[in-house]
Structures are given as C-alpha cells and as structure tokens.
Tab-separated table of C-alpha atoms in Angstrom:
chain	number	residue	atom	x	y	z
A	1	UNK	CA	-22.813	13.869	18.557
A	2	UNK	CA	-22.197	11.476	21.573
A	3	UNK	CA	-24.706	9.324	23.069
A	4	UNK	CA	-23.670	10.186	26.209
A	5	UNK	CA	-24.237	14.190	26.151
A	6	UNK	CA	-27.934	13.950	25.663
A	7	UNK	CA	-29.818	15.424	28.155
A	8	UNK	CA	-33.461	16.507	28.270
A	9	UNK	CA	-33.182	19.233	29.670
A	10	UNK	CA	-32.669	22.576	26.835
A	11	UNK	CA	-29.067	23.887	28.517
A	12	UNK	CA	-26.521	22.904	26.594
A	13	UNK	CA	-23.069	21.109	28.217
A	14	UNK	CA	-20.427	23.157	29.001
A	15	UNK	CA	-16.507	22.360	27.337
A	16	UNK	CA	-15.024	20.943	30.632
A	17	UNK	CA	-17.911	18.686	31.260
A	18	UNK	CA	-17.329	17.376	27.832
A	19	UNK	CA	-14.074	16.728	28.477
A	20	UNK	CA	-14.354	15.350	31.553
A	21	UNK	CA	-17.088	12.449	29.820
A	22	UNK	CA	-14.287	12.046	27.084
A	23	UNK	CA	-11.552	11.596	29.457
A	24	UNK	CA	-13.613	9.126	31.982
A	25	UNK	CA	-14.982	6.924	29.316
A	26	UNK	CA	-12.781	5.062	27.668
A	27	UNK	CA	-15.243	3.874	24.789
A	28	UNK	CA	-18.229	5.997	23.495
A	29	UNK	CA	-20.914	5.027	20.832
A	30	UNK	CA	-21.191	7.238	18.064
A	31	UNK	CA	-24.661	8.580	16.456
A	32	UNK	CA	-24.367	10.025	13.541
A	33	UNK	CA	-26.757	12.664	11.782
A	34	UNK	CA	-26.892	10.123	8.610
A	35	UNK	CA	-29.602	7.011	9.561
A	36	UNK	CA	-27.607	5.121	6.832
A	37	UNK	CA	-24.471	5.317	8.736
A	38	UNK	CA	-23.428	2.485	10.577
A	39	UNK	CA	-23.496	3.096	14.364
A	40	UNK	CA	-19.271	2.710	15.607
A	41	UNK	CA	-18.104	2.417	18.987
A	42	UNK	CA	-14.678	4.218	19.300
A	43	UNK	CA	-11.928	3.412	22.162
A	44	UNK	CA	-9.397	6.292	23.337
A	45	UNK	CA	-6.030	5.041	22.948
A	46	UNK	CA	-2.910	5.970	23.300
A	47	UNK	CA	-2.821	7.541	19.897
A	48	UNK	CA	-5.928	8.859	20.186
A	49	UNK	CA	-9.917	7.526	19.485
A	50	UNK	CA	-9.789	4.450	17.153
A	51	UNK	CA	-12.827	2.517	16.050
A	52	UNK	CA	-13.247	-0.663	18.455
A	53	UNK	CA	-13.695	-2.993	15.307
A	54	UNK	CA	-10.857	-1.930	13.484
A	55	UNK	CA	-8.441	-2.670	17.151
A	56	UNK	CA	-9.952	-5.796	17.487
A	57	UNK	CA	-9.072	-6.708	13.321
A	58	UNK	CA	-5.506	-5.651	14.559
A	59	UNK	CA	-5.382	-7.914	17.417
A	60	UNK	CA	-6.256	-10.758	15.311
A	61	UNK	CA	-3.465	-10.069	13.639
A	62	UNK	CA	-0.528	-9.440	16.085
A	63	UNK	CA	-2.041	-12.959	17.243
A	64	UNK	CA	-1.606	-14.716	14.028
A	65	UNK	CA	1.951	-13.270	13.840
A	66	UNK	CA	2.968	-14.726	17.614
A	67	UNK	CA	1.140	-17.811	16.597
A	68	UNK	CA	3.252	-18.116	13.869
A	69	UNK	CA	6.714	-17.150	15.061
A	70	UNK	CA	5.988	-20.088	18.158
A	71	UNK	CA	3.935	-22.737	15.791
A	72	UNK	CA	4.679	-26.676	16.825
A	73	UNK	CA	3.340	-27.830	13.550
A	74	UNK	CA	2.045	-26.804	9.889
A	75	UNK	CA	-1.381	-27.805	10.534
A	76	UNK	CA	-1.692	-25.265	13.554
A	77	UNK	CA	-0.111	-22.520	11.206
A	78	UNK	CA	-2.569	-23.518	8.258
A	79	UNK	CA	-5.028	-23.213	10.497
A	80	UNK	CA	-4.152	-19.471	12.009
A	81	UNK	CA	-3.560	-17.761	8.510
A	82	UNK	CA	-6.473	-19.081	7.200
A	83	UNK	CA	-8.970	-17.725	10.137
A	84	UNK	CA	-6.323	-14.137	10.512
A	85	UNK	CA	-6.047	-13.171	6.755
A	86	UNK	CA	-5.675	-8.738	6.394
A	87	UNK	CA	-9.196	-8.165	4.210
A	88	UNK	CA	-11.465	-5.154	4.028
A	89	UNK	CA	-15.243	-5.564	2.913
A	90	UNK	CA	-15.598	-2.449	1.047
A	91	UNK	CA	-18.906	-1.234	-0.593
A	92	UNK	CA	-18.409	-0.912	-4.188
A	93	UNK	CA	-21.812	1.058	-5.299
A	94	UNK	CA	-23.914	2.681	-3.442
A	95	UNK	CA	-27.718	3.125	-3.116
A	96	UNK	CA	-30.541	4.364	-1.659
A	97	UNK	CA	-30.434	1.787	1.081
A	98	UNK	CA	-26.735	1.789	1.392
A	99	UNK	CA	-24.187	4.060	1.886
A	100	UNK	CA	-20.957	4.069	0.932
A	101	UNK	CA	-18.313	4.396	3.887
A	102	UNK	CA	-15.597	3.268	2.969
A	103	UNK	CA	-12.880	4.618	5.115
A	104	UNK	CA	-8.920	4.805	4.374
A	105	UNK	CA	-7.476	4.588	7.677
A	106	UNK	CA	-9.555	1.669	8.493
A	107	UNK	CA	-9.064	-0.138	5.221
A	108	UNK	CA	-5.186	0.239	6.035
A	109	UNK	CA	-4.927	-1.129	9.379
A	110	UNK	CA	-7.793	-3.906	8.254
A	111	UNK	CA	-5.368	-4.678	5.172
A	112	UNK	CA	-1.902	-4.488	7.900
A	113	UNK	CA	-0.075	-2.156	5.258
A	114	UNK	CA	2.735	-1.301	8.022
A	115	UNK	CA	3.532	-4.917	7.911
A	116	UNK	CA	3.689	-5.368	4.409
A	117	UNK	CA	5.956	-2.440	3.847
A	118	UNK	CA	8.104	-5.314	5.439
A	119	UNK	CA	7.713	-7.685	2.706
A	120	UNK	CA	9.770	-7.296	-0.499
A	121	UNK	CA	7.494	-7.989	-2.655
A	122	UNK	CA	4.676	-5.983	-1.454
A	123	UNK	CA	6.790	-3.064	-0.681
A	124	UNK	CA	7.257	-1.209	-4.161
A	125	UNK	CA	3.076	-1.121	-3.844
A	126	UNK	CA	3.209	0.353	-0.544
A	127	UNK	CA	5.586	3.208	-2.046
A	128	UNK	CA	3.085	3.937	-5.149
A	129	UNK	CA	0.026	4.053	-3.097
A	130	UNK	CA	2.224	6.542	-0.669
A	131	UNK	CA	2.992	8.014	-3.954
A	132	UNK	CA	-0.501	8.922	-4.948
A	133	UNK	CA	-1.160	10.172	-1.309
A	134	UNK	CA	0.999	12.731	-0.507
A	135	UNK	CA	0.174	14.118	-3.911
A	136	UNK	CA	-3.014	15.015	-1.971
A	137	UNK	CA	-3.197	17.928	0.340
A	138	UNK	CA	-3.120	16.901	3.827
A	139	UNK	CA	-5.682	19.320	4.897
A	140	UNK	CA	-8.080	17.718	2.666
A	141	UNK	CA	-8.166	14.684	4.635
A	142	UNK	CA	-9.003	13.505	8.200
A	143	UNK	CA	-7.298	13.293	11.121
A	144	UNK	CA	-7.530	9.373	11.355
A	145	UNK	CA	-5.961	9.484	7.754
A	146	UNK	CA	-3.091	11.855	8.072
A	147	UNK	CA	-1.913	9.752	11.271
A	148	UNK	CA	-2.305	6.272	9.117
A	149	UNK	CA	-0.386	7.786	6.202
A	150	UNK	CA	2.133	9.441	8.560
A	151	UNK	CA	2.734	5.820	10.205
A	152	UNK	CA	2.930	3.957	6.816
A	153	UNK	CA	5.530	6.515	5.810
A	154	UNK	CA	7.750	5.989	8.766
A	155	UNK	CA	7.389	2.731	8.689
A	156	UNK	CA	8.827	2.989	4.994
A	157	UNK	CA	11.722	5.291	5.866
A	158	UNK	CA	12.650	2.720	8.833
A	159	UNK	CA	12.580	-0.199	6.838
A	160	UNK	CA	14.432	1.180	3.535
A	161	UNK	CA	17.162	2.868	6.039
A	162	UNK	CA	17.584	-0.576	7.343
A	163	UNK	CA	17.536	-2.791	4.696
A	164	UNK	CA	18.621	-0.606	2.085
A	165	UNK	CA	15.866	-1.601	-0.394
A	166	UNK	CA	14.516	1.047	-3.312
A	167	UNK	CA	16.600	4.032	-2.663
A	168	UNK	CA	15.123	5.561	-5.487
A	169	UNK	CA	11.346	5.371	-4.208
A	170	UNK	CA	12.635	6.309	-0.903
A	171	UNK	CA	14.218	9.636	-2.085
A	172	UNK	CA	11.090	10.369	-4.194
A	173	UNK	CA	8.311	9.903	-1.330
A	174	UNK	CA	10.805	12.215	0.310
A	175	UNK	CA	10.989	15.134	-1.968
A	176	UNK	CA	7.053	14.749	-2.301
A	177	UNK	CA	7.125	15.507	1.648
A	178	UNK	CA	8.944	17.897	1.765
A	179	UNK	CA	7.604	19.806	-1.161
A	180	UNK	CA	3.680	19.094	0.952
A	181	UNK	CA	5.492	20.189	4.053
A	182	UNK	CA	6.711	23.579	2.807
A	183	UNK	CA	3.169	23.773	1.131
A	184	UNK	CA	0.947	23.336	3.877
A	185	UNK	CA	3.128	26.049	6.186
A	186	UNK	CA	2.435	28.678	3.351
A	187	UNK	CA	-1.506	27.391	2.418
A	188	UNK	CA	-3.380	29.581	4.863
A	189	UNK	CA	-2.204	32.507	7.685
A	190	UNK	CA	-2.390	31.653	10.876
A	191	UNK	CA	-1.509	27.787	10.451
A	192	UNK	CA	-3.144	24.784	9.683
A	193	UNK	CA	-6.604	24.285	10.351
A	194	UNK	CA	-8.051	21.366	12.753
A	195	UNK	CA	-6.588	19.912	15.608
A	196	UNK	CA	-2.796	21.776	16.932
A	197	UNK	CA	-2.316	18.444	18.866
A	198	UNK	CA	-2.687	16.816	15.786
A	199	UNK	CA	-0.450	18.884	13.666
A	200	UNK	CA	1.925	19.348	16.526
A	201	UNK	CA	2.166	14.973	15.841
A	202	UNK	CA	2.194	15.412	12.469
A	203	UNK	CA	4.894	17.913	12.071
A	204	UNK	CA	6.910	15.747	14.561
A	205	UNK	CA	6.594	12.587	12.919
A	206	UNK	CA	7.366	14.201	9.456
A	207	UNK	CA	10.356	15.932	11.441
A	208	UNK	CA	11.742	12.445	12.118
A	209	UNK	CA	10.969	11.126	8.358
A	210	UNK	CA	13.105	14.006	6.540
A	211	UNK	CA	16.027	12.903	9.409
A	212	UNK	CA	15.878	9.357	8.644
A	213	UNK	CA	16.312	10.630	4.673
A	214	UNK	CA	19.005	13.062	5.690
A	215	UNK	CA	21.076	10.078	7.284
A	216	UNK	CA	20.266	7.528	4.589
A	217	UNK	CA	23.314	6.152	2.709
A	218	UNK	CA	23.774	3.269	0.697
A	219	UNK	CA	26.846	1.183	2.715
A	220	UNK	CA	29.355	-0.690	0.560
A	221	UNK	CA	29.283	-4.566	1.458
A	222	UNK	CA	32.523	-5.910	3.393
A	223	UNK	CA	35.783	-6.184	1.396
A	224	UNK	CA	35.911	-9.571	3.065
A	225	UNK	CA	32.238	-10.600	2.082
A	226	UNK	CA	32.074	-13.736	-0.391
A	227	UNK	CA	30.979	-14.088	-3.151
A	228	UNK	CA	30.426	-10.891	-4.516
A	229	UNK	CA	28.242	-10.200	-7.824
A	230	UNK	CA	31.027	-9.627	-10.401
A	231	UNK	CA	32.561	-13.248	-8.912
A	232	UNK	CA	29.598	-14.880	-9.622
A	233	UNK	CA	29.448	-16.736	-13.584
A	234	UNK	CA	28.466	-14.558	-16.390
A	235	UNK	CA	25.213	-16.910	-16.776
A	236	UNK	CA	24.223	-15.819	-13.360
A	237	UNK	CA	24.773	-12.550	-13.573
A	238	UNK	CA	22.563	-12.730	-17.126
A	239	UNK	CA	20.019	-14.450	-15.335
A	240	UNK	CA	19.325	-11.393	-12.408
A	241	UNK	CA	19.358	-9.059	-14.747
A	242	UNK	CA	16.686	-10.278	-16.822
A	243	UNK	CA	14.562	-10.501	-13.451
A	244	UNK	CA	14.831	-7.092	-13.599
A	245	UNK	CA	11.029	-5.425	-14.486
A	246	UNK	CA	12.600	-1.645	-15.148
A	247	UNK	CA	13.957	0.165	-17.576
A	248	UNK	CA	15.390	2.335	-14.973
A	249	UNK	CA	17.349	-0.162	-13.192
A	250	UNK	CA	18.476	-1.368	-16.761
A	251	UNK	CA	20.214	1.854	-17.167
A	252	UNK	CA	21.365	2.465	-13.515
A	253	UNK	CA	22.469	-1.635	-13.342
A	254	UNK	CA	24.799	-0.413	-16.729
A	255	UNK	CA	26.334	2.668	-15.394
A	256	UNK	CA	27.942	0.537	-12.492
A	257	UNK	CA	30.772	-1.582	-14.419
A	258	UNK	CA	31.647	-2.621	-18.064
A	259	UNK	CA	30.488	-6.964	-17.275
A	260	UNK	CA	26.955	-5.431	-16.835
A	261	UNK	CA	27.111	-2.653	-18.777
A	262	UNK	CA	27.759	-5.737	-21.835
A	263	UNK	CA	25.283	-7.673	-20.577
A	264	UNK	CA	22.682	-5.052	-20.418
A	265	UNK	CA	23.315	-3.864	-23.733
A	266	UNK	CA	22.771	-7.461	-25.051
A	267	UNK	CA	19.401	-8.043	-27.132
A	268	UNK	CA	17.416	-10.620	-25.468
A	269	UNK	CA	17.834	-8.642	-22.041
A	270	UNK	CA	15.562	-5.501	-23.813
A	271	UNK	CA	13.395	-8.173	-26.224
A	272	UNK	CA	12.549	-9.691	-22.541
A	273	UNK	CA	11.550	-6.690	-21.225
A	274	UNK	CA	9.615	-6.242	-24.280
A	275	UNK	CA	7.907	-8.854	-24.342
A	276	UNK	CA	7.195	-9.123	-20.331
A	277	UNK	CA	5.713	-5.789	-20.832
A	278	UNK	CA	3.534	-5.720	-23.784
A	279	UNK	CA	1.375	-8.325	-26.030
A	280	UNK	CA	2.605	-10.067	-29.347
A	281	UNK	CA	0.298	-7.776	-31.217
A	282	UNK	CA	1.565	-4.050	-29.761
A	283	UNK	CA	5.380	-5.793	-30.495
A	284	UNK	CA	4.350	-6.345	-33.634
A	285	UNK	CA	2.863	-3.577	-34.683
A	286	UNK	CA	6.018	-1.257	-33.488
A	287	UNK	CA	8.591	-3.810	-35.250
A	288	UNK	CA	10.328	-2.495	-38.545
A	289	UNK	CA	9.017	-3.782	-41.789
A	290	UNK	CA	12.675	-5.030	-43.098
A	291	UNK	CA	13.560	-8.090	-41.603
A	292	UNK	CA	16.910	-6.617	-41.022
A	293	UNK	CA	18.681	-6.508	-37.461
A	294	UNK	CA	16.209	-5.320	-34.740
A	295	UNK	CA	17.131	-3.003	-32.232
A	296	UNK	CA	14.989	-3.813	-29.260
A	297	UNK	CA	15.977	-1.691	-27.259
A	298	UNK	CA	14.719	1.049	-29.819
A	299	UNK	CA	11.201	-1.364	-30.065
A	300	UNK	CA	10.786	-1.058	-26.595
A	301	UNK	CA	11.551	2.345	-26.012
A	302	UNK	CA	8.902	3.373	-29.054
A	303	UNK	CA	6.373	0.438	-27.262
A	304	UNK	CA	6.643	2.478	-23.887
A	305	UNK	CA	5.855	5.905	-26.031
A	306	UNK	CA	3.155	4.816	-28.047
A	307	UNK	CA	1.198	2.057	-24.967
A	308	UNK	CA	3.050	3.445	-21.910
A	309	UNK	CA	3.408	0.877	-18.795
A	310	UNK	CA	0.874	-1.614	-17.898
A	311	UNK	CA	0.657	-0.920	-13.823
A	312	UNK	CA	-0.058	-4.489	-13.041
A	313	UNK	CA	3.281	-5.321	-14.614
A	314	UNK	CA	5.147	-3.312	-12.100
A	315	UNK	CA	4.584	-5.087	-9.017
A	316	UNK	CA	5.394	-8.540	-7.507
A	317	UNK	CA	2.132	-8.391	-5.619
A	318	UNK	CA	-0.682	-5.893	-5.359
A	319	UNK	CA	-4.326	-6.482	-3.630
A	320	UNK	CA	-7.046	-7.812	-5.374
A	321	UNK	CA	-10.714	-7.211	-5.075
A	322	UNK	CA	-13.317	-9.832	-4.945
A	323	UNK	CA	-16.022	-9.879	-7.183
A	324	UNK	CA	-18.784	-12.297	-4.876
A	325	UNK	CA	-17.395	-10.576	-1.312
A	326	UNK	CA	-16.426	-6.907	-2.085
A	327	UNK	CA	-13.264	-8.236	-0.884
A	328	UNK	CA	-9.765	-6.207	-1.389
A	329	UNK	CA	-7.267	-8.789	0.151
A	330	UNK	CA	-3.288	-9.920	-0.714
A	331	UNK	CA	-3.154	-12.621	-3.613
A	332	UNK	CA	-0.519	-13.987	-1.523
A	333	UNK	CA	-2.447	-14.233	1.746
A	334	UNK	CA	-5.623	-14.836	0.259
A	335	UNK	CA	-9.154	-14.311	2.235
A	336	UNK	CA	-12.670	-15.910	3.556
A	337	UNK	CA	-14.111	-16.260	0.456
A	338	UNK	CA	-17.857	-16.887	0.664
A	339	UNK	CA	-17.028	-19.009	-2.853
A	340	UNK	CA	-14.715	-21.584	-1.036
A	341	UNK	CA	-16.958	-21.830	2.188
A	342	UNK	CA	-20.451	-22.596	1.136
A	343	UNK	CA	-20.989	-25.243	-0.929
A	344	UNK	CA	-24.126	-24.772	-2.248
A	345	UNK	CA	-23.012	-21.083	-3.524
A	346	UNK	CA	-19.812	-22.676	-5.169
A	347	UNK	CA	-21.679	-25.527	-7.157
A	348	UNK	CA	-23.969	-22.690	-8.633
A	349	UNK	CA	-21.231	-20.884	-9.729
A	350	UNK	CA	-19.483	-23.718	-11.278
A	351	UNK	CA	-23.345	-23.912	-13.199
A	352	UNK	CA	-22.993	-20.564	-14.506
A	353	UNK	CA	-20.053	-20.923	-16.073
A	354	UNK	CA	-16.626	-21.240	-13.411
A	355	UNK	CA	-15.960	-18.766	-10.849
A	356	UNK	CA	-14.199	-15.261	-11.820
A	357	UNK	CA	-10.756	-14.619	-10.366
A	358	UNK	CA	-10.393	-11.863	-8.400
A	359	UNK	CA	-9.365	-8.990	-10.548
A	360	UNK	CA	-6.167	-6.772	-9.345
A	361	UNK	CA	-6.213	-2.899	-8.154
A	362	UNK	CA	-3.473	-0.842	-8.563
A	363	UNK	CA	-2.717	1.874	-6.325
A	364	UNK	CA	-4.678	4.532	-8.479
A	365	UNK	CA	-7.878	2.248	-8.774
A	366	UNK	CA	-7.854	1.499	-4.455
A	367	UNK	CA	-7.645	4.759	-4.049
A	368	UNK	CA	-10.825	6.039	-6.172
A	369	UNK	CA	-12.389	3.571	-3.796
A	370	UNK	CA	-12.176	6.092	-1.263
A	371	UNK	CA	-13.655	9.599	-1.239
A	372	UNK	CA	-10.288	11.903	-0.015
C-alpha cells in the first residue's frame, strides 16, 4: 500500500483517484505489510517506477564514466573509480531480525551489467548468467526483473551484432528466447498474466532481439586488410591458440584451414588445456599406466567425462563476493572494502591469521542468491 492513500475515513479510494495520486507524484514511499522490510521510496520514470536508491547508484556511475572519458590527470581518475565502483551489499543469511531482500533487478543495475556486456572479458559471464535466466519462466518473475533481463539481452544482441564477438552464445540465448517466447503464448488462455503494458514492452523488445538475430552475419575482413592470421608466423599463430580456454573453439578453430587444423592437432595445445583445466592429481589419475605415447587429447576428453568443467575456469572475469562486507563486486573494479578502510578492523584481521580473499560466484551460485 501507498502512504499517500490512507485516509481515516472507512470509504475506500476509487481507481481514477489512484491514478490521478500516481500520475501527480512523481516519488511515493512505500509501506510494506512486512515490519522487516526496508521502507523504499520509488520515482516514476520514463520506464516506469524505479527505486530512488538504485537511480541515484546509476548516476554515480554515468558520472564516473564522463569523469573518465574527460580526466586531466591519473590522480583525478584514481580518485573517481575508487569512490564509483558497481557493488551490491547483499544479505547472505537471514534471521529473525533480518530479512533477506535481495532483489535481481536492483543487484543488476547496482552491479552496471549493461555496461559490462561491453567489456570482453566480462561478456561470456553476462551470456551464462542470461543463460540460466531465460531457462526460467518469465511469468515467475517480476515486472522490474523481466524489464532488467529484457535490457541486458538487447544490450547483448547490440553489442555481439556490432562487434561480432561469441556468435555461438549469441545464437544460443536466441534459441532459448524463442523457445520461452513460443512457451509463454501457449502457458495459459487468455494471455499472460500481470501487467498488458508490460507484456505489450516485453513482446516488443523481444520482437526487436529475434530481428537483430535474424540479420546477424559474421562479415569477412577486407581483402585489402593487413596482416591477416594465416600471414602471421607459425609461432604466433601457436601462441593464440593455446589462449584458447575451449574445447569447442579447438574444434571449430581446426575445421577452418589445414595451418590450424596442424597446429591444433599438436600435443602440447590439448596437454595445455589439460592441464589449465584440471589439477596434477585428476591428470594423473586418468593417464595410461604404460609410459608409451600419450594421447592428450584422449586424457582430456576422459578428464572432462569423469570431473566435467570447473566454471571458474571458463571466464576471464566473474564477480566475487566479500566475505567481511556481503559484497558481490568485479575483481577487476574492485570495491569499498571495510578491510582496506578502517585500520583498526584490518590490523585485527592480520591477528587472526591474514585476511580471506574474496571468493568467486559463478553465474549458478549469484543466482541462488536470489529467490526467482
């Protein structure tokens, strides 16, 4: 219930004066039933009612991104990322006292996931944890996160169009949409249930995703563009492939031409992978007893069967939660840790025995954070 629409008088308010209060008041506190939920203040936008805390987090952010893209010198920037880093204070267990409400659209805009579907090395998470979501049923989860899993998603299919970058997680997230489109039309007679603005939005925006897929294709580079790959020295070429963290685009790299096809096929590339993958003692557990010639590419195949994938092995960065905070933040970026700013906390810690790094979360563990 609204603050505003208590009266004490017994007659209840009619729908159009309800309207009219949301329409005149452009922010509203909200009271909930729950005396352990925190009291919000939401602001109409144009995109509809968003919390006021969570648009001022985002303001601090578009500010540190200006800030940076006019900085005079590196002290100035130091001193902007390090008061404007994307973190989310989550609450990890609740209690009696305290409540657990932890939200998913506010934990993405807090953690700016639209821009780090920008960054390369962040990006591959943003597709898993998109992934995982649309695996969901829509229906099952609020309005505030369809729209902020509707906006990552564009975001994605703008950005991969562009840039060209994972075709293959790209074309994945899209069959998964479509599939939950089609699904959702035939869940329940009479259409979807909620808001029809909202799913009139919804359908729109997924609309313009499928589109974006429909038009994708992978451009050749200029005939006249120097140097290309094959040009470069086999050594080079040796030494990107073995950057290379999947199987997958071991076997795709291989199909393109016989150089890489040879160079794929070589030993080291799959004892590499082996070994980036999986400790000395799975290796050598899996590893024939003859010391004869070892086929590692059969080793790691039978290591991937028998262990499967580690998922922190399969992304260049992915947020990490800390332990004295409740703190999910970007290695990269980093956050206020309460560790680095009070003294008197830090030389305790160093007392009882160093301070814990902050442990990683993979797209399945952030979202069991979350109650969808």
């Amino acid at each position: 219930m609204y603050s505003y629409i208590f009266r004490p008088m017994k007659t209840a308010l009619k729908v159009s004066e309800i309207r009219n209060i949301l329409n005149t008041n452009p922010s509203m506190p909200f009271i909930s039933k729950d005396w352990r939920s925190p009291g919000e203040e939401w602001v109409k936008t144009e995109e509809g009612w968003e919390k006021k805390k969570v648009l001022e987090h985002c303001k601090q952010i578009k500010y540190k991104e200006s800030n940076e893209d006019e900085k005079e010198n590196i002290n100035n920037s130091k001193q902007t990322s390090s008061s404007h880093q994307p973190h989310c204070h989550i609450t990890v267990k609740s209690t009696k006292e305290i409540a657990g409400f932890n939200e998913l659209d506010e934990a993405v805009k807090r953690l700016d996931f639209r821009n780090a579907v920008r960054d390369v090395r962040r990006f591959n998470y943003v597709c898993a944890l998109l992934d995982h979501l649309i695996g969901q049923q829509m229906t099952n989860m609020s309005g505030c996160t369809q729209k902020a899993l509707l906006a990552m998603l564009e975001e994605v299919a703008r950005y991969a169009t562009t840039s060209q970058h994972n075709p293959r997680g790209f074309r994945r997230l899209l069959n998964k949409l479509r599939a939950l489109s089609a699904a959702e039309r035939s869940a329940c007679w009479g259409g979807p249930l909620g808001s029809q603005l909202l799913w009139h939005q919804n359908t729109a925006k997924i609309n313009r995703i499928l589109n974006m897929g429909s038009e994708f294709q992978i451009q050749e580079p200029h005939p006249d563009l120097h140097p290309k790959l094959l040009n470069l020295p086999e050594e080079c070429i040796r030494e990107i492939i073995l950057r290379l963290s999947d199987h997958r685009d071991l076997t795709a790299s291989a199909q393109s031409c016989d150089q890489i096809c040879t160079i794929v096929n070589e030993q080291r590339v799959w004892r590499e992978l082996a070994k980036f993958h999986f400790t000395p003692q799975q290796i050598e557990l899996v590893l024939p007893k003859d010391t004869g010639k070892i086929d590692w590419k059969t080793v790691y195949n039978s290591l991937k069967k028998t262990y499967g994938l580690n998922e922190e092995r399969q992304y260049a960065e992915m947020l990490s939660l800390c332990k004295y905070c409740c703190c999910l933040f970007w290695k990269s970026l980093g956050h206020p840790c309460i560790a680095e700013q009070c003294p008197d906390f830090r030389a305790r810690l160093q007392e009882a025995g160093g301070i814990t790094p902050p442990s990683p979360v993979p797209p399945s563990a952030f979202l069991k954070l979350f109650s969808l």
